[in-house]
Structure formats: structure tokens, C-alpha cells
PDB file of C-alpha atoms in Angstrom:
ATOM      1  CA  MET U   1     -25.469  69.596 -15.454  1.00 55.00           C
ATOM      2  CA  LYS U   2     -27.796  68.510 -12.617  1.00 59.00           C
ATOM      3  CA  GLN U   3     -28.760  65.506 -14.700  1.00 64.00           C
ATOM      4  CA  PHE U   4     -25.082  64.563 -15.066  1.00 58.00           C
ATOM      5  CA  PHE U   5     -24.483  64.698 -11.285  1.00 60.00           C
ATOM      6  CA  ARG U   6     -27.597  62.592 -10.607  1.00 66.00           C
ATOM      7  CA  ILE U   7     -26.407  59.930 -13.002  1.00 70.00           C
ATOM      8  CA  GLN U   8     -22.914  60.081 -11.497  1.00 72.00           C
ATOM      9  CA  TRP U   9     -24.274  59.653  -7.935  1.00 66.00           C
ATOM     10  CA  ALA U  10     -26.552  56.855  -9.058  1.00 66.00           C
ATOM     11  CA  MET U  11     -23.585  55.061 -10.649  1.00 69.00           C
ATOM     12  CA  LEU U  12     -21.479  55.468  -7.486  1.00 67.00           C
ATOM     13  CA  LEU U  13     -24.334  54.149  -5.338  1.00 67.00           C
ATOM     14  CA  LEU U  14     -24.826  51.193  -7.658  1.00 68.00           C
ATOM     15  CA  LEU U  15     -21.085  50.462  -7.605  1.00 68.00           C
ATOM     16  CA  ALA U  16     -20.984  50.587  -3.778  1.00 69.00           C
ATOM     17  CA  ILE U  17     -23.975  48.237  -3.466  1.00 71.00           C
ATOM     18  CA  SER U  18     -22.468  45.768  -5.920  1.00 68.00           C
ATOM     19  CA  GLN U  19     -19.192  45.760  -3.965  1.00 68.00           C
ATOM     20  CA  LEU U  20     -20.951  45.091  -0.667  1.00 63.00           C
ATOM     21  CA  THR U  21     -23.042  42.236  -2.003  1.00 62.00           C
ATOM     22  CA  ALA U  22     -20.236  40.666  -4.056  1.00 56.00           C
ATOM     23  CA  CYS U  23     -17.715  40.475  -1.183  1.00 54.00           C
ATOM     24  CA  LYS U  24     -19.052  37.548   0.771  1.00 54.00           C
ATOM     25  CA  LYS U  25     -16.400  35.571   2.601  1.00 53.00           C
ATOM     26  CA  ASP U  26     -15.970  32.071   1.215  1.00 46.00           C
ATOM     27  CA  LYS U  27     -16.388  29.250   3.676  1.00 50.00           C
ATOM     28  CA  GLU U  28     -13.006  27.731   4.411  1.00 54.00           C
ATOM     29  CA  ASP U  29     -12.525  24.085   5.258  1.00 58.00           C
ATOM     30  CA  ASP U  30     -11.500  23.496   8.861  1.00 84.00           C
ATOM     31  CA  VAL U  31      -8.669  21.165   7.829  1.00 90.00           C
ATOM     32  CA  ILE U  32      -7.119  19.890   4.599  1.00 92.00           C
ATOM     33  CA  ALA U  33      -4.918  16.779   4.327  1.00 93.00           C
ATOM     34  CA  SER U  34      -2.377  16.571   1.523  1.00 94.00           C
ATOM     35  CA  PHE U  35       1.102  15.143   0.971  1.00 96.00           C
ATOM     36  CA  THR U  36       3.846  14.449  -1.537  1.00 96.00           C
ATOM     37  CA  TYR U  37       6.385  11.650  -1.663  1.00 97.00           C
ATOM     38  CA  LYS U  38       9.725  10.844  -3.272  1.00 97.00           C
ATOM     39  CA  VAL U  39      11.221   7.403  -3.849  1.00 95.00           C
ATOM     40  CA  ASP U  40      14.887   7.122  -2.859  1.00 94.00           C
ATOM     41  CA  GLU U  41      17.228   6.863  -5.866  1.00 88.00           C
ATOM     42  CA  ALA U  42      19.507   4.282  -4.243  1.00 85.00           C
ATOM     43  CA  ASP U  43      16.795   2.115  -2.612  1.00 90.00           C
ATOM     44  CA  PHE U  44      13.420   1.934  -4.373  1.00 92.00           C
ATOM     45  CA  ARG U  45      11.768   0.516  -1.224  1.00 94.00           C
ATOM     46  CA  LYS U  46      12.606   3.665   0.779  1.00 96.00           C
ATOM     47  CA  VAL U  47      10.113   6.528   0.406  1.00 97.00           C
ATOM     48  CA  ALA U  48      10.259  10.043   1.907  1.00 97.00           C
ATOM     49  CA  PHE U  49       6.839  11.582   2.597  1.00 97.00           C
ATOM     50  CA  LYS U  50       6.011  15.223   3.322  1.00 95.00           C
ATOM     51  CA  SER U  51       2.726  16.407   4.825  1.00 94.00           C
ATOM     52  CA  TYR U  52       1.067  19.592   3.604  1.00 92.00           C
ATOM     53  CA  ALA U  53      -1.877  19.232   5.981  1.00 90.00           C
ATOM     54  CA  ASN U  54      -3.271  22.597   7.051  1.00 88.00           C
ATOM     55  CA  ALA U  55      -5.959  23.942   9.365  1.00 81.00           C
ATOM     56  CA  ILE U  56      -7.511  27.404   9.807  1.00 78.00           C
ATOM     57  CA  LYS U  57      -6.272  28.144  13.314  1.00 76.00           C
ATOM     58  CA  GLU U  58      -3.208  25.970  13.909  1.00 82.00           C
ATOM     59  CA  ALA U  59      -1.333  22.998  12.508  1.00 84.00           C
ATOM     60  CA  PRO U  60      -3.529  19.901  12.632  1.00 90.00           C
ATOM     61  CA  GLU U  61      -2.654  16.613  14.250  1.00 92.00           C
ATOM     62  CA  ILE U  62      -1.630  14.159  11.533  1.00 94.00           C
ATOM     63  CA  MET U  63      -1.452  10.375  11.319  1.00 95.00           C
ATOM     64  CA  TRP U  64       0.152   8.316   8.530  1.00 96.00           C
ATOM     65  CA  ASP U  65      -0.910   4.814   7.493  1.00 96.00           C
ATOM     66  CA  PHE U  66       1.660   3.471   5.008  1.00 96.00           C
ATOM     67  CA  GLY U  67      -0.579   0.595   3.922  1.00 95.00           C
ATOM     68  CA  ASP U  68       1.752  -2.238   4.927  1.00 96.00           C
ATOM     69  CA  ASN U  69       0.412  -3.014   8.422  1.00 93.00           C
ATOM     70  CA  THR U  70       3.290  -1.244  10.163  1.00 91.00           C
ATOM     71  CA  THR U  71       3.040   1.175  13.088  1.00 88.00           C
ATOM     72  CA  LEU U  72       1.271   4.442  12.282  1.00 89.00           C
ATOM     73  CA  SER U  73       3.362   7.611  12.309  1.00 90.00           C
ATOM     74  CA  GLY U  74       2.598  11.158  13.439  1.00 90.00           C
ATOM     75  CA  GLU U  75       5.702  12.750  11.898  1.00 92.00           C
ATOM     76  CA  THR U  76       5.424  15.610   9.413  1.00 92.00           C
ATOM     77  CA  GLU U  77       8.148  14.249   7.108  1.00 94.00           C
ATOM     78  CA  PRO U  78       8.522  10.507   7.751  1.00 96.00           C
ATOM     79  CA  VAL U  79      10.814   8.210   5.765  1.00 96.00           C
ATOM     80  CA  HIS U  80       9.375   4.718   5.402  1.00 96.00           C
ATOM     81  CA  THR U  81      11.019   1.564   4.019  1.00 96.00           C
ATOM     82  CA  TYR U  82       8.745  -1.088   2.517  1.00 96.00           C
ATOM     83  CA  GLN U  83       9.797  -4.713   2.953  1.00 94.00           C
ATOM     84  CA  ALA U  84       8.454  -5.953  -0.384  1.00 93.00           C
ATOM     85  CA  GLU U  85       7.380  -4.783  -3.806  1.00 93.00           C
ATOM     86  CA  GLY U  86       3.654  -4.194  -4.311  1.00 95.00           C
ATOM     87  CA  VAL U  87       0.851  -1.630  -4.399  1.00 97.00           C
ATOM     88  CA  TYR U  88       0.225   0.148  -1.092  1.00 98.00           C
ATOM     89  CA  THR U  89      -2.590   2.500  -0.070  1.00 97.00           C
ATOM     90  CA  VAL U  90      -0.951   5.377   1.814  1.00 97.00           C
ATOM     91  CA  THR U  91      -3.349   7.459   3.918  1.00 97.00           C
ATOM     92  CA  LEU U  92      -2.764  10.753   5.711  1.00 96.00           C
ATOM     93  CA  THR U  93      -5.435  11.764   8.229  1.00 95.00           C
ATOM     94  CA  ALA U  94      -5.404  15.362   9.465  1.00 94.00           C
ATOM     95  CA  THR U  95      -7.468  16.354  12.518  1.00 93.00           C
ATOM     96  CA  ALA U  96      -8.134  19.971  13.520  1.00 91.00           C
ATOM     97  CA  SER U  97      -8.483  21.089  17.142  1.00 87.00           C
ATOM     98  CA  ASN U  98     -12.274  21.301  16.702  1.00 87.00           C
ATOM     99  CA  GLY U  99     -12.377  17.610  15.718  1.00 88.00           C
ATOM    100  CA  ALA U 100     -12.833  18.151  11.982  1.00 90.00           C
ATOM    101  CA  LYS U 101     -10.987  15.546   9.897  1.00 92.00           C
ATOM    102  CA  ASP U 102      -9.781  15.229   6.339  1.00 94.00           C
ATOM    103  CA  VAL U 103      -8.264  12.145   4.721  1.00 96.00           C
ATOM    104  CA  PHE U 104      -5.932  12.076   1.704  1.00 96.00           C
ATOM    105  CA  THR U 105      -5.109   8.728   0.058  1.00 97.00           C
ATOM    106  CA  VAL U 106      -2.651   7.731  -2.680  1.00 97.00           C
ATOM    107  CA  GLN U 107      -1.986   4.350  -4.309  1.00 97.00           C
ATOM    108  CA  LEU U 108       1.800   3.885  -4.160  1.00 96.00           C
ATOM    109  CA  VAL U 109       3.521   1.319  -6.397  1.00 96.00           C
ATOM    110  CA  ILE U 110       6.774  -0.064  -4.994  1.00 95.00           C
ATOM    111  CA  ALA U 111       8.649  -1.755  -7.848  1.00 92.00           C
ATOM    112  CA  ASP U 112      12.270  -2.167  -8.826  1.00 86.00           C
ATOM    113  CA  PRO U 113      12.903   0.276 -11.688  1.00 85.00           C
ATOM    114  CA  ASP U 114      15.903  -1.812 -12.701  1.00 82.00           C
ATOM    115  CA  VAL U 115      14.388  -5.294 -12.992  1.00 83.00           C
ATOM    116  CA  GLU U 116      16.798  -6.267 -15.755  1.00 85.00           C
ATOM    117  CA  LEU U 117      19.729  -4.841 -13.802  1.00 86.00           C
ATOM    118  CA  ALA U 118      18.693  -6.977 -10.801  1.00 85.00           C
ATOM    119  CA  LYS U 119      19.276 -10.092 -12.917  1.00 88.00           C
ATOM    120  CA  LEU U 120      22.886  -8.999 -13.331  1.00 90.00           C
ATOM    121  CA  VAL U 121      23.654  -7.501  -9.895  1.00 90.00           C
ATOM    122  CA  GLY U 122      21.081  -9.013  -7.529  1.00 88.00           C
ATOM    123  CA  ALA U 123      19.995  -6.780  -4.650  1.00 82.00           C
ATOM    124  CA  THR U 124      23.353  -5.002  -4.335  1.00 86.00           C
ATOM    125  CA  GLU U 125      26.107  -6.977  -6.108  1.00 91.00           C
ATOM    126  CA  LYS U 126      26.685 -10.301  -7.808  1.00 94.00           C
ATOM    127  CA  THR U 127      29.841 -12.237  -8.773  1.00 93.00           C
ATOM    128  CA  TRP U 128      30.016 -14.052 -12.116  1.00 92.00           C
ATOM    129  CA  LYS U 129      32.481 -16.690 -13.377  1.00 89.00           C
ATOM    130  CA  LEU U 130      32.788 -18.550 -16.669  1.00 85.00           C
ATOM    131  CA  LEU U 131      30.744 -21.743 -16.843  1.00 82.00           C
ATOM    132  CA  ARG U 132      32.785 -24.777 -15.763  1.00 79.00           C
ATOM    133  CA  ASP U 133      30.301 -27.609 -16.276  1.00 83.00           C
ATOM    134  CA  VAL U 134      29.822 -28.297 -20.005  1.00 84.00           C
ATOM    135  CA  SER U 135      27.647 -31.404 -19.548  1.00 85.00           C
ATOM    136  CA  THR U 136      24.520 -29.332 -20.284  1.00 85.00           C
ATOM    137  CA  GLY U 137      25.712 -28.459 -23.797  1.00 85.00           C
ATOM    138  CA  ARG U 138      26.516 -24.880 -22.794  1.00 85.00           C
ATOM    139  CA  TYR U 139      30.112 -23.670 -22.835  1.00 87.00           C
ATOM    140  CA  PRO U 140      32.085 -20.852 -21.185  1.00 87.00           C
ATOM    141  CA  LEU U 141      33.009 -19.351 -24.567  1.00 86.00           C
ATOM    142  CA  GLU U 142      31.098 -20.104 -27.779  1.00 90.00           C
ATOM    143  CA  VAL U 143      31.564 -18.957 -31.375  1.00 93.00           C
ATOM    144  CA  GLY U 144      28.680 -19.194 -33.824  1.00 93.00           C
ATOM    145  CA  PRO U 145      26.011 -17.254 -35.715  1.00 95.00           C
ATOM    146  CA  ALA U 146      24.095 -14.417 -34.037  1.00 93.00           C
ATOM    147  CA  ASN U 147      20.855 -16.439 -33.913  1.00 93.00           C
ATOM    148  CA  PHE U 148      22.536 -19.210 -31.816  1.00 87.00           C
ATOM    149  CA  SER U 149      21.398 -21.859 -34.326  1.00 92.00           C
ATOM    150  CA  SER U 150      24.723 -23.691 -34.164  1.00 92.00           C
ATOM    151  CA  ILE U 151      28.107 -23.656 -32.443  1.00 92.00           C
ATOM    152  CA  TRP U 152      31.179 -23.376 -34.666  1.00 94.00           C
ATOM    153  CA  TRP U 153      33.682 -23.575 -31.823  1.00 90.00           C
ATOM    154  CA  ALA U 154      33.363 -23.699 -28.053  1.00 89.00           C
ATOM    155  CA  MET U 155      35.816 -23.832 -25.189  1.00 86.00           C
ATOM    156  CA  GLY U 156      35.590 -27.428 -23.934  1.00 86.00           C
ATOM    157  CA  ARG U 157      33.634 -28.790 -26.922  1.00 87.00           C
ATOM    158  CA  GLN U 158      35.649 -31.575 -28.510  1.00 86.00           C
ATOM    159  CA  ASN U 159      38.882 -29.926 -27.322  1.00 82.00           C
ATOM    160  CA  ASP U 160      41.035 -29.655 -24.215  1.00 80.00           C
ATOM    161  CA  GLU U 161      40.642 -25.912 -23.788  1.00 79.00           C
ATOM    162  CA  LEU U 162      39.182 -26.274 -20.284  1.00 78.00           C
ATOM    163  CA  ALA U 163      42.315 -28.126 -19.177  1.00 78.00           C
ATOM    164  CA  ASN U 164      44.677 -25.915 -21.187  1.00 78.00           C
ATOM    165  CA  ARG U 165      43.290 -22.617 -19.891  1.00 78.00           C
ATOM    166  CA  PRO U 166      42.215 -23.195 -16.276  1.00 80.00           C
ATOM    167  CA  CYS U 167      43.350 -19.687 -15.377  1.00 81.00           C
ATOM    168  CA  MET U 168      40.386 -18.289 -17.338  1.00 82.00           C
ATOM    169  CA  LEU U 169      37.928 -20.281 -15.249  1.00 83.00           C
ATOM    170  CA  ASN U 170      38.884 -18.668 -11.940  1.00 86.00           C
ATOM    171  CA  ASP U 171      38.361 -15.111 -13.245  1.00 90.00           C
ATOM    172  CA  GLU U 172      35.527 -13.170 -11.578  1.00 92.00           C
ATOM    173  CA  TRP U 173      33.359 -10.304 -12.775  1.00 93.00           C
ATOM    174  CA  ILE U 174      31.650  -8.469  -9.907  1.00 95.00           C
ATOM    175  CA  PHE U 175      28.723  -6.278 -10.953  1.00 94.00           C
ATOM    176  CA  ARG U 176      27.255  -3.691  -8.558  1.00 92.00           C
ATOM    177  CA  ARG U 177      24.332  -1.301  -8.670  1.00 83.00           C
ATOM    178  CA  GLY U 178      25.346   2.144  -9.851  1.00 82.00           C
ATOM    179  CA  GLY U 179      27.007   0.813 -13.004  1.00 86.00           C
ATOM    180  CA  VAL U 180      30.185  -0.491 -11.367  1.00 91.00           C
ATOM    181  CA  MET U 181      31.981  -3.629 -12.608  1.00 94.00           C
ATOM    182  CA  GLU U 182      35.160  -5.036 -11.071  1.00 94.00           C
ATOM    183  CA  PHE U 183      37.291  -7.671 -12.823  1.00 93.00           C
ATOM    184  CA  ASP U 184      39.413  -9.995 -10.668  1.00 92.00           C
ATOM    185  CA  SER U 185      41.868 -12.179 -12.647  1.00 89.00           C
ATOM    186  CA  LYS U 186      43.127 -13.829  -9.439  1.00 88.00           C
ATOM    187  CA  GLY U 187      46.647 -12.802 -10.458  1.00 86.00           C
ATOM    188  CA  ASP U 188      46.956 -14.984 -13.561  1.00 84.00           C
ATOM    189  CA  TYR U 189      46.123 -14.739 -17.260  1.00 77.00           C
ATOM    190  CA  TRP U 190      46.343 -16.721 -20.487  1.00 73.00           C
ATOM    191  CA  ALA U 191      48.331 -15.661 -23.549  1.00 71.00           C
ATOM    192  CA  GLU U 192      48.707 -17.528 -26.822  1.00 67.00           C
ATOM    193  CA  GLY U 193      52.226 -18.596 -27.835  1.00 63.00           C
ATOM    194  CA  GLY U 194      54.094 -15.934 -29.777  1.00 62.00           C
ATOM    195  CA  VAL U 195      52.458 -13.025 -28.003  1.00 58.00           C
ATOM    196  CA  PHE U 196      55.488 -12.567 -25.778  1.00 59.00           C
ATOM    197  CA  PHE U 197      59.129 -13.007 -26.638  1.00 63.00           C
ATOM    198  CA  PRO U 198      60.439 -15.514 -25.883  1.00 61.00           C
ATOM    199  CA  SER U 199      57.260 -17.542 -26.361  1.00 56.00           C
ATOM    200  CA  ASN U 200      57.806 -19.823 -23.360  1.00 54.00           C
TER     201      ASN U 200
END
């Protein structure tokens, strides 16, 4: 029984020593710079940043460099609008009260996610009309095979359709970002004879 208690005390002593030597406090960094960002859904040039910079004793002083040679910012959650597409190096510098610094850098790509849409709507909206000048061999309305190898019929090609249907040529299609299209007939329309009764 004495042997059992000696072993038990020895185990407790060994456990206590291991706990004391294993519990060393890890060295903490004086300051850590970190941030996230989100590109605006309506304007891809507008970016909202959020600092997660932290220091041991108190919030550090922060400074943003957005990488486009604009004025630096000390805000915690700045919103910055870039003037042009491109790749920008965004840097957040955090400085603790003891002078310790940490720098966090991200390469930010500013690019229009809707490049093809921009061809249709421009920056915000674009107005389209049927082609009026047929001297280039292109016509407002063409009928032909899907591979465009020939034209079977075209409005204004060897016919007077441009003169007969001028009301079609003043129609406007206005395309806007957000998937909106507005049709403006300018108050007139064309109908083939026999569509309405009487046909005049």
C-alpha cells in the first residue's frame, strides 16, 4: 500500500512539473494589420474596405494607401472609388502606440465584370436605332442564312422599304445596366395592308 501511495505522489509531482513547464506564454505581436474589401454591385470601381488591424493594448493608428496616387486615408472603413480599370496595390499600415508597425498588402483588380454588357449599354445606358445608311452594304433588317454568307432580302436592298417604312427608322431601343430595356416607337408604327379592317 505504501508503494502505491509513493507511485501516486510521484505521478502527481510529475504532472504538476509538466504543467508548469508546458504553460509558457506565447509572445504576441505588438500589432497586426489586416483588412477585407467588397466591390460595389452597382459600380465596379467603388470598393468598400474594412480594417481588422489590432494591437495588444489599444486600437492601432491605421493608414490606407489605395495604390492609385490619391490621398491616404486613416478611416477604419473607407469607401474608395477608382477612376480607371487596372491592378492596384492596396496597403494598410497599422502602427501601435509603442511604434511597432505591421503592413498588409493586397493586389486588387478593378475590371468591369460586364464587358459584353458595356458594349450594349455603355457606362450607364445607350440608345440604339435601326441603321439608316445602307451605303456600307449593311441593312437595318436582313434575312439570310445563320452563317451570314448571303442576304436573301434586306430592308433598303433593291427595294423602297426605307422610304415606305420611315416610321421604323425613328424607333429607339434604350438599354440600361440592371437588365432594363425601354422601347420608344415615337408614337407611330407600321402595319402591312390587311392587318386592320378596313385596310386603309
